[in-house]
Amino acid sequence: MLDRSAKAYWAANVRLLSICLVIWFVVSFGFGILLLDQLNTIQIGGYKLGFWFAQQGSIYVFVALIFFYAWRMGQIDRQFDVHE
């Protein structure tokens, strides 16, 4: 891999990782702690939405982010021809 291509590959990787971390932070800390009172005014299935995000929602989003990251990194690897 050329040096220029390696830098572009690393930039794409860091960009994807930053997006995933921001989503994870917003869902876990923002929805589960900062916006808890506002979200608790909404109920889904008898549960307050803020409570649901704090207890389960952030975990579901985290697992979904793992699969999204793996899928997207596979695309980036093929784009830069570093796939297996």
Coordinates of N, CA, C and O in Angstrom, one line a residue:
M1 N 0.9 -1.2 0.0 CA 0.0 0.0 0.0 C 0.9 1.2 0.0 O 1.8 1.3 0.8
L2 N 0.6 2.1 -0.9 CA 1.4 3.4 -1.0 C 1.1 4.2 0.3 O 0.1 4.1 0.9
D3 N 2.0 5.1 0.5 CA 1.9 5.9 1.7 C 0.7 6.8 1.7 O 0.0 7.0 2.7
R4 N 0.4 7.3 0.5 CA -0.8 8.2 0.3 C -2.1 7.4 0.6 O -3.0 7.8 1.2
S5 N -2.1 6.2 0.0 CA -3.3 5.3 0.2 C -3.4 4.9 1.6 O -4.5 4.7 2.1
A6 N -2.3 4.6 2.3 CA -2.3 4.2 3.7 C -2.9 5.3 4.6 O -3.7 5.1 5.5
K7 N -2.6 6.6 4.3 CA -3.1 7.7 5.0 C -4.6 7.8 4.8 O -5.4 8.1 5.7
A8 N -5.1 7.6 3.5 CA -6.5 7.7 3.2 C -7.3 6.6 3.9 O -8.4 6.8 4.4
Y9 N -6.7 5.4 3.9 CA -7.3 4.3 4.6 C -7.4 4.5 6.1 O -8.5 4.3 6.7
W10 N -6.4 5.1 6.7 CA -6.4 5.4 8.1 C -7.4 6.5 8.4 O -8.1 6.4 9.4
A11 N -7.5 7.5 7.5 CA -8.5 8.6 7.7 C -9.9 8.0 7.6 O -10.7 8.5 8.4
A12 N -10.1 7.1 6.7 CA -11.5 6.6 6.6 C -11.8 5.7 7.8 O -12.9 5.8 8.4
N13 N -10.8 5.0 8.3 CA -11.0 4.2 9.6 C -11.3 5.1 10.8 O -12.2 4.8 11.5
V14 N -10.6 6.2 10.9 CA -10.7 7.1 12.1 C -12.1 7.8 12.0 O -12.8 8.0 13.0
R15 N -12.5 8.2 10.7 CA -13.8 8.8 10.5 C -14.9 7.9 10.9 O -15.8 8.3 11.7
L16 N -14.9 6.7 10.5 CA -15.9 5.7 10.9 C -15.9 5.5 12.4 O -17.0 5.4 13.0
L17 N -14.8 5.3 13.0 CA -14.7 5.1 14.4 C -15.2 6.3 15.2 O -15.9 6.1 16.2
S18 N -14.9 7.5 14.7 CA -15.4 8.7 15.4 C -17.0 8.8 15.3 O -17.6 9.1 16.3
I19 N -17.5 8.4 14.2 CA -19.0 8.4 14.0 C -19.6 7.4 15.0 O -20.6 7.7 15.7
C20 N -19.0 6.2 15.0 CA -19.6 5.2 15.9 C -19.5 5.6 17.4 O -20.4 5.4 18.2
L21 N -18.4 6.3 17.8 CA -18.2 6.7 19.2 C -19.2 7.8 19.5 O -19.7 7.9 20.6
V22 N -19.4 8.7 18.6 CA -20.4 9.8 18.9 C -21.8 9.3 19.0 O -22.5 9.7 20.0
I23 N -22.2 8.3 18.2 CA -23.5 7.7 18.3 C -23.6 7.0 19.6 O -24.6 7.1 20.4
W24 N -22.6 6.3 20.0 CA -22.6 5.5 21.2 C -22.7 6.5 22.4 O -23.4 6.2 23.4
F25 N -21.9 7.6 22.4 CA -21.9 8.5 23.5 C -23.3 9.2 23.6 O -23.9 9.3 24.7
V26 N -23.9 9.6 22.5 CA -25.2 10.3 22.5 C -26.3 9.3 23.1 O -27.1 9.7 23.9
V27 N -26.3 8.1 22.6 CA -27.3 7.1 23.1 C -27.1 6.7 24.6 O -28.0 6.8 25.3
S28 N -25.9 6.4 24.9 CA -25.6 5.9 26.3 C -25.6 7.1 27.3 O -26.3 7.0 28.3
F29 N -24.9 8.1 27.1 CA -24.8 9.2 28.1 C -25.9 10.2 27.9 O -26.5 10.7 28.8
G30 N -26.1 10.6 26.6 CA -27.1 11.6 26.3 C -28.5 11.2 26.6 O -29.2 11.8 27.4
F31 N -28.9 10.0 26.1 CA -30.3 9.5 26.3 C -30.5 8.9 27.6 O -31.5 9.0 28.2
G32 N -29.4 8.2 28.1 CA -29.5 7.5 29.4 C -29.4 8.4 30.6 O -29.8 8.0 31.7
I33 N -28.7 9.5 30.5 CA -28.4 10.4 31.7 C -28.9 11.8 31.5 O -29.7 12.3 32.2
L34 N -28.4 12.5 30.4 CA -28.6 13.9 30.3 C -30.1 14.2 29.9 O -30.7 15.1 30.4
L35 N -30.7 13.4 29.0 CA -32.1 13.6 28.6 C -33.0 12.7 29.3 O -34.1 12.5 28.7
L36 N -32.7 12.1 30.4 CA -33.5 11.1 31.0 C -34.9 11.6 31.4 O -35.9 11.0 31.1
D37 N -34.9 12.8 32.0 CA -36.2 13.3 32.4 C -37.1 13.6 31.3 O -38.3 13.4 31.3
Q38 N -36.6 14.2 30.2 CA -37.4 14.5 29.0 C -37.9 13.2 28.4 O -39.0 13.1 27.9
L39 N -37.0 12.2 28.3 CA -37.4 11.0 27.6 C -38.4 10.2 28.5 O -39.2 9.4 28.0
N40 N -38.3 10.3 29.8 CA -39.2 9.6 30.7 C -40.7 10.1 30.5 O -41.6 9.4 31.0
T41 N -40.9 11.2 29.9 CA -42.3 11.6 29.7 C -43.0 10.7 28.6 O -44.2 10.8 28.4
I42 N -42.1 10.0 27.8 CA -42.6 9.1 26.7 C -42.6 7.7 27.3 O -41.6 7.2 27.8
Q43 N -43.7 7.0 27.1 CA -43.8 5.6 27.5 C -44.0 4.7 26.3 O -44.9 5.0 25.5
I44 N -43.3 3.6 26.2 CA -43.4 2.6 25.2 C -43.6 1.3 25.8 O -42.7 0.8 26.6
G45 N -44.7 0.6 25.6 CA -44.9 -0.7 26.2 C -45.0 -0.6 27.7 O -44.7 -1.6 28.4
G46 N -45.4 0.5 28.3 CA -45.5 0.6 29.8 C -44.2 1.0 30.4 O -44.1 1.2 31.6
Y47 N -43.1 1.2 29.7 CA -41.8 1.6 30.2 C -41.5 3.0 29.8 O -41.7 3.4 28.7
K48 N -40.8 3.7 30.7 CA -40.4 5.1 30.4 C -39.2 5.0 29.4 O -38.3 4.1 29.6
L49 N -39.2 5.8 28.4 CA -38.2 5.7 27.3 C -36.8 6.0 27.9 O -35.8 5.3 27.5
G50 N -36.6 6.9 28.8 CA -35.3 7.2 29.3 C -34.8 6.1 30.1 O -33.6 5.7 30.1
F51 N -35.7 5.4 30.9 CA -35.3 4.2 31.7 C -34.9 3.1 30.7 O -33.9 2.4 30.9
W52 N -35.6 3.0 29.6 CA -35.3 1.9 28.7 C -34.0 2.1 28.0 O -33.2 1.2 27.9
F53 N -33.7 3.4 27.6 CA -32.4 3.7 27.0 C -31.2 3.4 28.0 O -30.2 2.9 27.7
A54 N -31.5 3.8 29.3 CA -30.4 3.5 30.3 C -30.2 2.1 30.6 O -29.0 1.6 30.8
Q55 N -31.2 1.3 30.5 CA -31.1 -0.1 30.9 C -30.8 -1.1 29.7 O -30.1 -2.0 29.8
Q56 N -31.5 -0.8 28.6 CA -31.4 -1.8 27.5 C -31.1 -1.1 26.1 O -30.3 -1.7 25.3
G57 N -31.6 0.0 25.9 CA -31.5 0.7 24.6 C -30.0 0.9 24.2 O -29.6 0.7 23.1
S58 N -29.2 1.4 25.2 CA -27.9 1.7 24.9 C -27.1 0.4 24.5 O -26.2 0.4 23.7
I59 N -27.4 -0.7 25.1 CA -26.8 -2.0 24.8 C -27.2 -2.4 23.4 O -26.3 -2.9 22.7
Y60 N -28.4 -2.3 23.1 CA -28.9 -2.7 21.7 C -28.2 -1.9 20.7 O -27.7 -2.4 19.7
V61 N -28.1 -0.6 20.9 CA -27.4 0.3 20.0 C -25.9 0.0 19.9 O -25.3 -0.1 18.8
F62 N -25.3 -0.3 21.0 CA -23.9 -0.7 21.0 C -23.6 -2.0 20.2 O -22.7 -2.0 19.4
V63 N -24.5 -3.0 20.4 CA -24.3 -4.2 19.6 C -24.6 -3.9 18.1 O -23.8 -4.4 17.2
A64 N -25.6 -3.1 17.8 CA -25.8 -2.7 16.4 C -24.6 -2.0 15.8 O -24.2 -2.2 14.7
L65 N -24.0 -1.1 16.6 CA -22.8 -0.4 16.1 C -21.6 -1.4 15.8 O -20.8 -1.1 14.9
I66 N -21.5 -2.4 16.6 CA -20.4 -3.4 16.4 C -20.6 -4.0 15.0 O -19.7 -4.1 14.2
F67 N -21.8 -4.5 14.7 CA -22.1 -5.1 13.4 C -21.9 -4.0 12.3 O -21.4 -4.4 11.2
F68 N -22.4 -2.8 12.5 CA -22.3 -1.8 11.5 C -20.8 -1.5 11.2 O -20.4 -1.4 10.1
Y69 N -20.0 -1.4 12.3 CA -18.6 -1.1 12.1 C -17.9 -2.2 11.3 O -17.1 -2.0 10.4
A70 N -18.2 -3.5 11.7 CA -17.6 -4.6 10.9 C -18.0 -4.6 9.5 O -17.1 -4.8 8.6
W71 N -19.3 -4.4 9.2 CA -19.7 -4.3 7.8 C -19.1 -3.2 7.0 O -18.6 -3.4 5.9
R72 N -19.0 -2.0 7.6 CA -18.4 -0.8 6.9 C -16.9 -1.0 6.8 O -16.4 -0.6 5.8
M73 N -16.3 -1.5 7.8 CA -14.8 -1.7 7.6 C -14.5 -2.7 6.5 O -13.5 -2.6 5.8
G74 N -15.4 -3.7 6.3 CA -15.2 -4.7 5.2 C -15.3 -3.9 3.9 O -14.5 -4.2 3.0
Q75 N -16.2 -3.0 3.8 CA -16.3 -2.2 2.6 C -15.1 -1.3 2.4 O -14.5 -1.2 1.3
I76 N -14.6 -0.7 3.4 CA -13.4 0.2 3.3 C -12.2 -0.7 3.0 O -11.4 -0.3 2.2
D77 N -12.1 -1.9 3.6 CA -10.9 -2.8 3.2 C -10.9 -3.1 1.7 O -9.9 -3.1 1.1
R78 N -12.1 -3.4 1.2 CA -12.2 -3.8 -0.2 C -11.9 -2.5 -1.1 O -11.3 -2.7 -2.1
Q79 N -12.4 -1.4 -0.6 CA -12.1 -0.1 -1.4 C -10.6 0.1 -1.5 O -10.1 0.6 -2.6
F80 N -9.9 -0.1 -0.4 CA -8.4 0.2 -0.5 C -7.6 -1.1 -0.7 O -6.4 -1.1 -0.6
D81 N -8.3 -2.2 -1.1 CA -7.6 -3.5 -1.5 C -6.7 -4.0 -0.4 O -5.6 -4.4 -0.6
V82 N -7.2 -4.0 0.8 CA -6.5 -4.6 1.9 C -7.3 -5.7 2.6 O -7.0 -6.1 3.7
H83 N -8.3 -6.2 1.9 CA -9.2 -7.2 2.4 C -8.4 -8.6 2.3 O -7.4 -8.7 1.6
E84 N -9.0 -9.5 3.1 CA -8.4 -10.9 3.1 C -8.8 -11.7 1.9 O -9.8 -11.5 1.3

